[in-house]
PDB file of C-alpha atoms in Angstrom:
ATOM      1  CA  MET A   1     -49.139 -55.486 -64.732  1.00 49.00           C
ATOM      2  CA  PRO A   2     -47.166 -52.254 -64.965  1.00 55.00           C
ATOM      3  CA  GLN A   3     -50.431 -50.395 -65.216  1.00 56.00           C
ATOM      4  CA  ARG A   4     -51.727 -51.908 -62.032  1.00 57.00           C
ATOM      5  CA  ARG A   5     -48.636 -50.807 -60.093  1.00 59.00           C
ATOM      6  CA  THR A   6     -49.031 -47.264 -61.325  1.00 59.00           C
ATOM      7  CA  ILE A   7     -52.600 -47.232 -60.144  1.00 64.00           C
ATOM      8  CA  GLY A   8     -51.483 -48.545 -56.716  1.00 66.00           C
ATOM      9  CA  VAL A   9     -48.841 -45.829 -56.351  1.00 64.00           C
ATOM     10  CA  LEU A  10     -51.327 -43.135 -57.342  1.00 68.00           C
ATOM     11  CA  ALA A  11     -53.886 -44.457 -54.882  1.00 70.00           C
ATOM     12  CA  LEU A  12     -51.238 -44.506 -52.152  1.00 65.00           C
ATOM     13  CA  MET A  13     -50.177 -40.954 -53.001  1.00 69.00           C
ATOM     14  CA  ARG A  14     -53.795 -39.781 -52.895  1.00 73.00           C
ATOM     15  CA  ARG A  15     -54.085 -40.998 -49.346  1.00 74.00           C
ATOM     16  CA  GLN A  16     -50.633 -39.809 -48.189  1.00 80.00           C
ATOM     17  CA  TRP A  17     -50.453 -36.344 -49.818  1.00 78.00           C
ATOM     18  CA  PRO A  18     -51.525 -34.477 -46.639  1.00 83.00           C
ATOM     19  CA  VAL A  19     -48.651 -36.081 -44.732  1.00 84.00           C
ATOM     20  CA  LEU A  20     -46.122 -35.291 -47.489  1.00 83.00           C
ATOM     21  CA  ALA A  21     -47.391 -31.702 -47.776  1.00 85.00           C
ATOM     22  CA  SER A  22     -47.121 -31.247 -43.998  1.00 89.00           C
ATOM     23  CA  VAL A  23     -43.531 -32.564 -43.992  1.00 89.00           C
ATOM     24  CA  VAL A  24     -42.552 -30.231 -46.859  1.00 91.00           C
ATOM     25  CA  ILE A  25     -44.227 -27.198 -45.216  1.00 93.00           C
ATOM     26  CA  LEU A  26     -42.653 -27.895 -41.809  1.00 93.00           C
ATOM     27  CA  THR A  27     -39.220 -28.372 -43.395  1.00 94.00           C
ATOM     28  CA  VAL A  28     -39.444 -25.066 -45.277  1.00 94.00           C
ATOM     29  CA  ALA A  29     -40.778 -23.211 -42.198  1.00 93.00           C
ATOM     30  CA  GLY A  30     -38.056 -24.709 -39.971  1.00 91.00           C
ATOM     31  CA  GLY A  31     -35.359 -23.681 -42.425  1.00 90.00           C
ATOM     32  CA  PHE A  32     -36.744 -20.120 -42.566  1.00 89.00           C
ATOM     33  CA  ILE A  33     -36.928 -19.839 -38.786  1.00 87.00           C
ATOM     34  CA  ALA A  34     -33.387 -21.214 -38.426  1.00 85.00           C
ATOM     35  CA  SER A  35     -32.050 -18.679 -40.941  1.00 84.00           C
ATOM     36  CA  LEU A  36     -33.740 -15.856 -38.989  1.00 79.00           C
ATOM     37  CA  ARG A  37     -32.351 -17.037 -35.664  1.00 78.00           C
ATOM     38  CA  LEU A  38     -28.816 -17.354 -37.029  1.00 78.00           C
ATOM     39  CA  SER A  39     -28.800 -13.985 -38.815  1.00 74.00           C
ATOM     40  CA  GLN A  40     -27.739 -10.643 -37.308  1.00 71.00           C
ATOM     41  CA  ILE A  41     -31.036  -8.794 -37.057  1.00 63.00           C
ATOM     42  CA  HIS A  42     -30.967  -5.465 -35.199  1.00 66.00           C
ATOM     43  CA  ASP A  43     -33.453  -5.636 -32.358  1.00 62.00           C
ATOM     44  CA  PRO A  44     -34.120  -2.231 -30.730  1.00 65.00           C
ATOM     45  CA  SER A  45     -35.764  -3.914 -27.751  1.00 65.00           C
ATOM     46  CA  ILE A  46     -32.389  -5.326 -26.692  1.00 63.00           C
ATOM     47  CA  ALA A  47     -30.513  -2.596 -24.864  1.00 60.00           C
ATOM     48  CA  THR A  48     -26.865  -1.956 -25.461  1.00 65.00           C
ATOM     49  CA  VAL A  49     -24.688  -0.851 -22.580  1.00 66.00           C
ATOM     50  CA  PRO A  50     -21.943   1.691 -23.214  1.00 72.00           C
ATOM     51  CA  ALA A  51     -18.448   0.894 -22.015  1.00 73.00           C
ATOM     52  CA  PRO A  52     -17.840   1.948 -18.403  1.00 73.00           C
ATOM     53  CA  PRO A  53     -15.896   5.161 -17.945  1.00 73.00           C
ATOM     54  CA  MET A  54     -12.190   4.761 -17.479  1.00 69.00           C
ATOM     55  CA  ILE A  55     -11.044   5.533 -13.961  1.00 69.00           C
ATOM     56  CA  ALA A  56      -7.861   7.521 -13.923  1.00 63.00           C
ATOM     57  CA  SER A  57      -5.191   6.998 -11.369  1.00 67.00           C
ATOM     58  CA  ALA A  58      -5.471   9.122  -8.263  1.00 70.00           C
ATOM     59  CA  ALA A  59      -3.688  12.433  -8.551  1.00 78.00           C
ATOM     60  CA  THR A  60      -1.582  13.730  -5.697  1.00 85.00           C
ATOM     61  CA  ARG A  61      -3.578  16.017  -3.422  1.00 87.00           C
ATOM     62  CA  THR A  62      -1.807  18.663  -1.394  1.00 91.00           C
ATOM     63  CA  ILE A  63      -3.339  19.638   1.948  1.00 92.00           C
ATOM     64  CA  ASP A  64      -2.009  22.768   3.654  1.00 95.00           C
ATOM     65  CA  TYR A  65      -2.836  23.368   7.312  1.00 95.00           C
ATOM     66  CA  ARG A  66      -2.284  26.966   8.454  1.00 95.00           C
ATOM     67  CA  LEU A  67      -2.635  28.422  11.898  1.00 95.00           C
ATOM     68  CA  ASP A  68      -2.285  32.154  12.554  1.00 93.00           C
ATOM     69  CA  GLY A  69      -2.209  33.954  15.861  1.00 91.00           C
ATOM     70  CA  GLN A  70      -0.111  36.399  17.802  1.00 89.00           C
ATOM     71  CA  PRO A  71       3.577  35.882  16.941  1.00 89.00           C
ATOM     72  CA  GLY A  72       5.462  34.203  19.765  1.00 87.00           C
ATOM     73  CA  ASP A  73       2.343  32.480  21.117  1.00 90.00           C
ATOM     74  CA  THR A  74       2.194  28.684  21.206  1.00 92.00           C
ATOM     75  CA  ALA A  75      -0.717  26.423  20.372  1.00 93.00           C
ATOM     76  CA  GLN A  76      -1.695  22.827  20.853  1.00 94.00           C
ATOM     77  CA  VAL A  77      -2.613  21.423  17.401  1.00 95.00           C
ATOM     78  CA  SER A  78      -4.134  18.215  16.166  1.00 94.00           C
ATOM     79  CA  PHE A  79      -4.483  17.519  12.444  1.00 92.00           C
ATOM     80  CA  LEU A  80      -5.160  14.582  10.152  1.00 89.00           C
ATOM     81  CA  ALA A  81      -2.171  13.061   8.362  1.00 89.00           C
ATOM     82  CA  ALA A  82      -2.329  11.596   4.843  1.00 83.00           C
ATOM     83  CA  ASP A  83      -3.330   8.170   6.192  1.00 83.00           C
ATOM     84  CA  GLY A  84      -6.186   9.710   8.221  1.00 82.00           C
ATOM     85  CA  LYS A  85      -4.498   9.293  11.601  1.00 88.00           C
ATOM     86  CA  PRO A  86      -4.372  12.294  13.941  1.00 90.00           C
ATOM     87  CA  VAL A  87      -1.070  14.024  14.665  1.00 92.00           C
ATOM     88  CA  GLN A  88      -0.674  16.137  17.816  1.00 94.00           C
ATOM     89  CA  ALA A  89       1.975  18.732  18.500  1.00 94.00           C
ATOM     90  CA  GLU A  90       2.759  21.961  20.309  1.00 94.00           C
ATOM     91  CA  VAL A  91       3.790  24.621  17.801  1.00 95.00           C
ATOM     92  CA  ALA A  92       4.850  28.265  17.666  1.00 93.00           C
ATOM     93  CA  LEU A  93       2.555  30.672  15.807  1.00 93.00           C
ATOM     94  CA  PRO A  94       2.270  31.323  12.911  1.00 93.00           C
ATOM     95  CA  TRP A  95       2.439  27.669  11.869  1.00 95.00           C
ATOM     96  CA  THR A  96       1.934  25.797   8.605  1.00 95.00           C
ATOM     97  CA  THR A  97       2.440  22.224   7.450  1.00 95.00           C
ATOM     98  CA  ARG A  98       1.825  20.378   4.194  1.00 94.00           C
ATOM     99  CA  VAL A  99       0.490  16.834   3.753  1.00 92.00           C
ATOM    100  CA  GLN A 100       0.290  15.014   0.423  1.00 91.00           C
ATOM    101  CA  SER A 101      -2.083  12.164  -0.367  1.00 86.00           C
ATOM    102  CA  ARG A 102      -2.747   9.964  -3.411  1.00 84.00           C
ATOM    103  CA  SER A 103      -6.117   8.800  -2.113  1.00 80.00           C
ATOM    104  CA  LEU A 104      -9.236   9.325  -4.249  1.00 77.00           C
ATOM    105  CA  THR A 105     -10.947  11.039  -1.317  1.00 79.00           C
ATOM    106  CA  VAL A 106      -9.305  13.053   1.411  1.00 79.00           C
ATOM    107  CA  ALA A 107     -10.603  13.987   4.848  1.00 85.00           C
ATOM    108  CA  ALA A 108      -8.809  16.975   6.357  1.00 90.00           C
ATOM    109  CA  GLY A 109      -9.099  18.566   9.757  1.00 91.00           C
ATOM    110  CA  LEU A 110      -7.201  20.887  12.070  1.00 93.00           C
ATOM    111  CA  MET A 111      -7.992  21.651  15.714  1.00 94.00           C
ATOM    112  CA  ALA A 112      -5.999  24.091  17.809  1.00 94.00           C
ATOM    113  CA  GLN A 113      -6.028  25.935  21.103  1.00 94.00           C
ATOM    114  CA  ALA A 114      -3.830  28.899  21.991  1.00 93.00           C
ATOM    115  CA  THR A 115      -3.166  30.967  25.102  1.00 89.00           C
ATOM    116  CA  LYS A 116      -3.481  34.494  23.640  1.00 90.00           C
ATOM    117  CA  PRO A 117      -6.829  35.835  22.407  1.00 90.00           C
ATOM    118  CA  THR A 118      -6.453  35.587  18.602  1.00 91.00           C
ATOM    119  CA  LEU A 119      -6.380  32.350  16.605  1.00 94.00           C
ATOM    120  CA  GLU A 120      -7.327  31.476  13.019  1.00 95.00           C
ATOM    121  CA  CYS A 121      -7.071  28.181  11.157  1.00 95.00           C
ATOM    122  CA  ARG A 122      -7.269  27.460   7.440  1.00 96.00           C
ATOM    123  CA  VAL A 123      -7.310  24.243   5.436  1.00 94.00           C
ATOM    124  CA  LEU A 124      -6.307  24.490   1.772  1.00 93.00           C
ATOM    125  CA  ILE A 125      -6.620  21.571  -0.614  1.00 90.00           C
ATOM    126  CA  ASP A 126      -4.669  21.995  -3.838  1.00 89.00           C
ATOM    127  CA  GLU A 127      -4.244  25.682  -2.920  1.00 92.00           C
ATOM    128  CA  VAL A 128      -8.002  26.277  -2.631  1.00 92.00           C
ATOM    129  CA  ILE A 129      -9.280  27.431   0.770  1.00 93.00           C
ATOM    130  CA  ARG A 130     -11.799  24.838   1.932  1.00 93.00           C
ATOM    131  CA  SER A 131     -12.297  25.873   5.569  1.00 92.00           C
ATOM    132  CA  THR A 132     -11.542  28.956   7.640  1.00 94.00           C
ATOM    133  CA  VAL A 133     -12.403  29.480  11.311  1.00 94.00           C
ATOM    134  CA  SER A 134     -11.255  32.225  13.652  1.00 93.00           C
ATOM    135  CA  SER A 135     -11.677  32.909  17.333  1.00 93.00           C
ATOM    136  CA  ARG A 136     -11.021  36.097  19.290  1.00 92.00           C
ATOM    137  CA  GLN A 137     -11.511  35.251  22.961  1.00 91.00           C
ATOM    138  CA  ALA A 138      -9.437  34.243  25.927  1.00 88.00           C
ATOM    139  CA  PHE A 139      -7.878  30.830  25.304  1.00 89.00           C
ATOM    140  CA  PRO A 140      -9.285  30.570  21.732  1.00 93.00           C
ATOM    141  CA  THR A 141     -10.126  27.225  20.180  1.00 93.00           C
ATOM    142  CA  VAL A 142     -10.626  26.642  16.443  1.00 95.00           C
ATOM    143  CA  ASN A 143     -11.708  23.627  14.441  1.00 93.00           C
ATOM    144  CA  CYS A 144     -11.360  23.583  10.617  1.00 92.00           C
ATOM    145  CA  GLN A 145     -12.827  20.512   8.890  1.00 91.00           C
ATOM    146  CA  VAL A 146     -13.182  19.307   5.316  1.00 88.00           C
ATOM    147  CA  PRO A 147     -15.141  16.020   5.608  1.00 81.00           C
ATOM    148  CA  VAL A 148     -14.494  14.751   2.061  1.00 70.00           C
ATOM    149  CA  SER A 149     -12.635  16.312  -0.796  1.00 61.00           C
TER     150      SER A 149
END
């Protein structure tokens, strides 16, 4: 009887070997694929993004408004303050004022009108002349602007 059982097991194995081989092959392939997916493989098709540049804190900007004309003359001036709001005044020539701002961008502007025929305005940002306008006519008007600095 032991011989008959052996023959039965062999006959069963002959019929089932494709199934067993498929299970073994799929198990080995699945293990290989899992090891590839879990490993650190460099893939050049995946882009790497560099760290964004560090933004520094805003430095203090110095804006100098200068108005030159005939000494003793007066002028009506309007200029932009540090917060961007206009300031109006009547001043004696020559005239200068300084505004400081910690904003990343600065808009600067100076408008003036005088009564005697010579008038010149200048806007300096951090001691660099950014705008100069002069007028030599009766009741001169000047407009110096620096849109963004």
